[in-house]
Structure formats: structure tokens, C-alpha cells
CSV table of C-alpha atoms in Angstrom, one decimal:
chain,number,residue,atom,x,y,z
A,1,MET,CA,22.2,-7.4,12.7
A,2,ASP,CA,19.1,-9.1,13.9
A,3,LYS,CA,16.2,-8.9,11.5
A,4,PHE,CA,13.1,-6.9,12.5
A,5,ASN,CA,9.9,-5.7,10.9
A,6,ILE,CA,8.9,-2.3,9.7
A,7,ALA,CA,5.3,-1.2,9.3
A,8,ILE,CA,4.6,2.0,7.2
A,9,ASP,CA,1.0,3.1,7.1
A,10,GLY,CA,-0.6,6.2,5.7
A,11,PRO,CA,-3.2,7.6,3.2
A,12,ALA,CA,-3.2,7.3,-0.6
A,13,GLY,CA,-0.4,9.1,-2.4
A,14,ALA,CA,1.8,9.6,0.7
A,15,GLY,CA,4.7,7.9,-1.0
A,16,LYS,CA,4.6,4.7,1.2
A,17,SER,CA,5.5,2.3,-1.5
A,18,THR,CA,8.5,4.3,-2.8
A,19,ILE,CA,9.8,4.9,0.8
A,20,ALA,CA,9.2,1.3,1.9
A,21,ARG,CA,11.0,-0.1,-1.1
A,22,LEU,CA,14.1,2.2,-0.6
A,23,VAL,CA,14.2,1.4,3.2
A,24,ALA,CA,14.0,-2.3,2.4
A,25,ARG,CA,16.8,-2.0,-0.1
A,26,ALA,CA,19.0,-0.1,2.3
A,27,LEU,CA,18.6,-2.7,5.0
A,28,GLY,CA,18.6,-5.8,2.7
A,29,PHE,CA,15.1,-6.6,3.8
A,30,VAL,CA,12.1,-7.9,1.9
A,31,TYR,CA,9.6,-5.3,0.7
A,32,VAL,CA,5.9,-6.2,0.6
A,33,ASP,CA,3.4,-3.8,-1.1
A,34,THR,CA,0.1,-4.8,0.4
A,35,GLY,CA,-1.8,-2.2,-1.7
A,36,ALA,CA,-0.7,-4.1,-4.8
A,37,MET,CA,-2.5,-7.2,-3.5
A,38,TYR,CA,-5.8,-5.3,-3.2
A,39,ARG,CA,-5.2,-3.8,-6.6
A,40,ALA,CA,-4.6,-7.3,-8.0
A,41,VAL,CA,-8.0,-8.5,-6.7
A,42,THR,CA,-9.6,-5.4,-8.3
A,43,TRP,CA,-7.9,-6.2,-11.6
A,44,LYS,CA,-9.2,-9.8,-11.5
A,45,VAL,CA,-12.7,-8.6,-10.7
A,46,GLN,CA,-12.7,-6.3,-13.8
A,47,GLN,CA,-11.2,-9.1,-15.9
A,48,GLU,CA,-14.0,-11.4,-14.9
A,49,GLY,CA,-16.6,-8.8,-15.7
A,50,LEU,CA,-17.9,-8.5,-12.1
A,51,LEU,CA,-19.1,-5.3,-10.6
A,52,PRO,CA,-17.3,-4.0,-7.5
A,53,ASP,CA,-20.5,-4.1,-5.4
A,54,GLN,CA,-21.0,-7.9,-6.0
A,55,GLU,CA,-19.4,-8.6,-2.7
A,56,ALA,CA,-20.1,-12.4,-2.5
A,57,GLU,CA,-18.9,-13.0,-6.0
A,58,VAL,CA,-15.8,-10.8,-5.5
A,59,ALA,CA,-14.9,-12.8,-2.3
A,60,ALA,CA,-15.3,-16.1,-4.0
A,61,LEU,CA,-13.1,-15.0,-6.9
A,62,ALA,CA,-10.4,-13.8,-4.5
A,63,ASN,CA,-10.3,-17.2,-2.8
A,64,ARG,CA,-9.7,-18.9,-6.2
A,65,MET,CA,-7.0,-16.6,-7.5
A,66,LYS,CA,-3.2,-16.8,-6.8
A,67,ILE,CA,-1.3,-13.6,-6.1
A,68,GLU,CA,2.5,-13.6,-6.2
A,69,LEU,CA,4.7,-10.7,-5.1
A,70,ILE,CA,8.2,-11.2,-6.6
A,71,PRO,CA,11.1,-8.9,-5.8
A,72,GLY,CA,13.0,-7.6,-8.9
A,73,GLU,CA,15.6,-5.0,-9.9
A,74,GLU,CA,12.9,-2.7,-11.1
A,75,GLY,CA,10.9,-3.1,-7.9
A,76,GLN,CA,8.2,-5.6,-6.9
A,77,GLN,CA,6.5,-7.5,-9.7
A,78,VAL,CA,2.9,-8.6,-9.2
A,79,PHE,CA,1.5,-11.8,-10.8
A,80,VAL,CA,-2.2,-13.0,-10.8
A,81,ASP,CA,-2.6,-16.6,-11.8
A,82,GLY,CA,0.7,-16.5,-13.6
A,83,VAL,CA,0.0,-13.2,-15.4
A,84,ASP,CA,2.3,-10.2,-14.8
A,85,VAL,CA,-0.1,-7.3,-13.8
A,86,THR,CA,2.5,-5.0,-12.3
A,87,LYS,CA,1.7,-2.1,-14.7
A,88,ALA,CA,-2.0,-3.0,-15.3
A,89,ILE,CA,-2.9,-2.6,-11.6
A,90,ARG,CA,-1.7,1.0,-11.5
A,91,THR,CA,-4.3,2.4,-14.0
A,92,THR,CA,-7.0,4.9,-13.0
A,93,ALA,CA,-9.6,2.2,-13.7
A,94,ILE,CA,-8.2,0.1,-10.8
A,95,THR,CA,-7.6,3.1,-8.5
A,96,ASP,CA,-11.2,4.2,-8.8
A,97,HIS,CA,-12.5,0.9,-7.3
A,98,VAL,CA,-9.7,-0.5,-5.1
A,99,SER,CA,-10.9,1.2,-1.8
A,100,GLN,CA,-14.3,-0.4,-2.2
A,101,ILE,CA,-12.8,-3.8,-2.8
A,102,ALA,CA,-10.5,-3.4,0.2
A,103,SER,CA,-13.4,-2.5,2.4
A,104,TYR,CA,-14.9,-6.1,2.2
A,105,GLY,CA,-14.2,-8.1,5.3
A,106,ALA,CA,-13.7,-11.4,3.4
A,107,ILE,CA,-11.1,-9.8,1.2
A,108,ARG,CA,-9.2,-8.2,4.0
A,109,GLU,CA,-9.3,-11.4,6.1
A,110,LEU,CA,-7.9,-13.4,3.1
A,111,LEU,CA,-5.1,-11.0,2.3
A,112,VAL,CA,-4.2,-10.1,5.9
A,113,ASN,CA,-3.6,-13.8,6.6
A,114,LEU,CA,-1.3,-14.0,3.6
A,115,GLN,CA,0.5,-10.8,4.7
A,116,LYS,CA,1.0,-12.1,8.2
A,117,GLN,CA,2.6,-15.3,6.9
A,118,MET,CA,5.1,-13.1,5.1
A,119,THR,CA,6.2,-11.5,8.3
A,120,ILE,CA,7.0,-14.6,10.4
A,121,SER,CA,10.7,-14.8,9.5
A,122,LYS,CA,11.2,-11.1,10.1
A,123,GLY,CA,13.2,-8.7,7.9
A,124,VAL,CA,10.1,-7.3,6.2
A,125,VAL,CA,9.2,-3.8,5.3
A,126,MET,CA,5.4,-3.6,4.6
A,127,ASP,CA,3.3,-0.7,3.7
A,128,GLY,CA,-0.5,-0.2,3.6
A,129,ARG,CA,-3.4,1.2,5.6
A,130,ASP,CA,-3.6,-1.2,8.6
A,131,ILE,CA,-0.1,-2.7,8.9
A,132,GLY,CA,0.8,-1.3,12.3
A,133,THR,CA,-2.6,-1.6,13.7
A,134,HIS,CA,-3.7,-5.0,12.4
A,135,VAL,CA,-1.2,-6.9,10.2
A,136,MET,CA,2.0,-6.3,12.2
A,137,PRO,CA,0.9,-4.9,15.5
A,138,ASP,CA,4.2,-6.2,17.0
A,139,ALA,CA,6.4,-4.6,14.4
A,140,GLU,CA,9.6,-3.2,15.9
A,141,ILE,CA,9.3,0.0,13.8
A,142,LYS,CA,6.0,1.7,13.0
A,143,VAL,CA,5.7,4.8,10.9
A,144,PHE,CA,2.5,6.7,9.9
A,145,LEU,CA,3.5,8.6,6.7
A,146,THR,CA,1.3,11.4,5.5
A,147,ALA,CA,1.3,14.7,3.5
A,148,SER,CA,-1.3,17.3,2.6
A,149,VAL,CA,-3.9,16.3,0.1
A,150,LYS,CA,-2.7,19.0,-2.3
A,151,GLU,CA,0.9,17.7,-2.1
A,152,ARG,CA,-0.2,14.1,-2.5
A,153,ALA,CA,-2.3,14.9,-5.6
A,154,GLU,CA,0.6,16.8,-7.2
A,155,ARG,CA,3.0,13.9,-6.6
A,156,ARG,CA,0.6,11.4,-8.1
A,157,PHE,CA,-0.2,13.7,-11.0
A,158,LYS,CA,3.5,13.9,-11.9
A,159,GLU,CA,3.9,10.1,-11.6
A,160,MET,CA,0.9,9.5,-13.9
A,161,GLN,CA,2.1,12.1,-16.4
A,162,SER,CA,5.6,10.5,-16.6
A,163,SER,CA,4.1,7.0,-17.0
A,164,GLY,CA,1.6,8.1,-19.6
A,165,THR,CA,-1.4,6.9,-17.5
A,166,CYS,CA,-2.8,10.3,-16.5
A,167,THR,CA,-6.5,10.6,-17.4
A,168,LEU,CA,-7.5,13.2,-14.7
A,169,THR,CA,-6.8,16.8,-14.1
A,170,LEU,CA,-4.9,17.9,-11.0
A,171,SER,CA,-8.1,19.2,-9.4
A,172,GLU,CA,-9.9,15.9,-10.2
A,173,LEU,CA,-7.0,13.9,-8.7
A,174,GLU,CA,-7.1,16.0,-5.5
A,175,GLN,CA,-10.8,15.3,-5.1
A,176,ASP,CA,-10.2,11.6,-5.8
A,177,ILE,CA,-7.5,11.4,-3.1
A,178,ALA,CA,-9.7,13.2,-0.6
A,179,ARG,CA,-12.5,10.7,-1.5
A,180,ARG,CA,-10.3,7.7,-1.0
A,181,ASP,CA,-9.1,9.1,2.4
A,182,GLN,CA,-12.7,9.3,3.5
A,183,LEU,CA,-13.4,5.8,2.4
A,184,ASP,CA,-10.3,4.4,4.0
A,185,GLN,CA,-11.0,6.1,7.3
A,186,ASP,CA,-14.7,5.3,7.5
A,187,ARG,CA,-14.6,1.6,6.5
A,188,GLU,CA,-15.9,-0.8,9.1
A,189,ILE,CA,-13.1,-3.4,8.8
A,190,SER,CA,-9.5,-2.2,9.7
A,191,PRO,CA,-9.9,1.5,8.9
A,192,LEU,CA,-7.0,3.8,8.2
A,193,ARG,CA,-5.6,4.7,11.7
A,194,ARG,CA,-2.3,5.7,13.1
A,195,ALA,CA,-1.1,3.0,15.6
A,196,HIS,CA,-0.7,4.4,19.1
A,197,ASP,CA,3.1,3.7,19.0
A,198,ALA,CA,3.7,4.8,15.4
A,199,VAL,CA,6.0,7.7,14.6
A,200,LEU,CA,4.1,10.4,12.7
A,201,MET,CA,6.0,11.7,9.6
A,202,ASP,CA,4.5,14.6,7.5
A,203,SER,CA,6.5,14.5,4.3
A,204,THR,CA,4.8,17.5,2.7
A,205,SER,CA,8.0,19.5,2.7
A,206,MET,CA,10.4,16.6,2.8
A,207,THR,CA,12.3,14.9,0.0
A,208,ILE,CA,12.2,11.1,-0.5
A,209,GLU,CA,15.8,10.9,0.7
A,210,GLU,CA,15.0,12.8,3.9
A,211,VAL,CA,12.1,10.5,4.7
A,212,VAL,CA,14.2,7.4,4.1
A,213,ASP,CA,17.1,8.7,6.2
A,214,GLU,CA,14.7,9.5,9.0
A,215,ILE,CA,13.2,6.0,9.0
A,216,LEU,CA,16.7,4.5,8.9
A,217,GLY,CA,17.6,6.7,11.8
A,218,LEU,CA,14.7,5.3,13.8
A,219,CYS,CA,15.9,1.8,13.0
A,220,LYS,CA,19.3,2.7,14.3
A,221,ASP,CA,18.0,4.3,17.5
A,222,LYS,CA,15.4,1.6,18.3
A,223,VAL,CA,16.8,-1.7,17.2
A,224,GLY,CA,20.4,-1.0,16.1
A,225,GLY,CA,19.7,-1.3,12.4
A,226,GLY,CA,20.1,1.1,9.5
A,227,LYS,CA,23.0,3.4,8.8
């Protein structure tokens, strides 16, 4: 089977990372969680004592730091300057500020260039907000994965409860996701948009397995890959 690239975009909490990881595993492809890269920058900003609105200082810091995404049996591990931050970047403190950090043109340019380098050899499943529109506009498979705000909040709430990182009520989480949607859609640089040739999937009433199977079906139909 010839290798090809898959772009999965969508709003916060749509399950992109979980779906992308499972699709990559089924195909034997490399999974790249671009959101983790922006979270890694946000983590480093907080570690250095910078404020999110110090755009110039944040950009300078991002250019000095080294981000590594390493595949592992438990999923993708994220390292910043040699430090494993895989769990640290998933806290509410990071989530609250990552959309603002990701809105800065210098940050997006830096990370998008890194992401594009990862796709050259093909066989990549990448998820984010602007993958099909900006990072991999030539991806053979493009999916825009979404779900209702209520459903996304409930999923995230259960995840945070199970990991012991839940500091918000369900209602607060729903408001936070709606706020992040607005920020992602309204930002000037590479806003959240569905690519014109992306397949829209609303997973509100779908299981994870159903979404994965549907994407693998697209691969089989379009490029002869998948099950």
C-alpha cells in the first residue's frame, strides 16, 4: 500500500486526537498531535514566568525551545528541552491559555513549518485546527470532525474526572469549550475552518469505533488504504 497523508481538523473536544491515534495505528502510520505542540509552548511560557499576552517574549522563547513528539505504546509522548511534559500539558492551566498562544502568527509559522517537515515522507495522520486548510492542503484524506458543544463538554468532563485533573463543573467546561471555539474561529492567522474538500463528520451520536471505521472506509474508497 502506498503511503498517504490524513488531515483531521475540528473544534476543541471533538475527539480528534483519540481518533487520529487509532486511525494511525490501524494503518501503521505516524500520528502527529499538533495541539500538543501548542500546549508545549504554553507550558514553557508558564514555566518561564511569562504572561500569555507578552507576544514578543513568547515568540522568542518558542524559537529557543526544542519540542519532540515521540510515538510510544501508551500514545505520543511530548518532550520540551528533554523534559517529559506529556501529562503536564493536559492540565486546565494549560487549556485556559493555549488558544491565545496559538493565535500568534510567529508561533503558528514556527510550528507549522515543523509540522510540514513531518509530512514530507507521507504516512502521517495529523490532527489540529488548520491541517487540511494550511499545514497539509494536499492531504489525500481530509476530515472535519465535530460534535455538539454539550457532547464535547461531557466527553472532556469524563476524561478529566478519570485522570483526576477535573477542576471545572460540567457547565463551566461547556462555557469554556464554546469560548475556545469562538477564539479559534475568529483568530486572524489560520482560523478554524473546514477545508472545501474535507468530509464533515458529526460524531455527537457516534462511538469512537464508528468514527474510526468511517475514516478507514474513506481511505479504502479514495486511496485503496484501510480495511
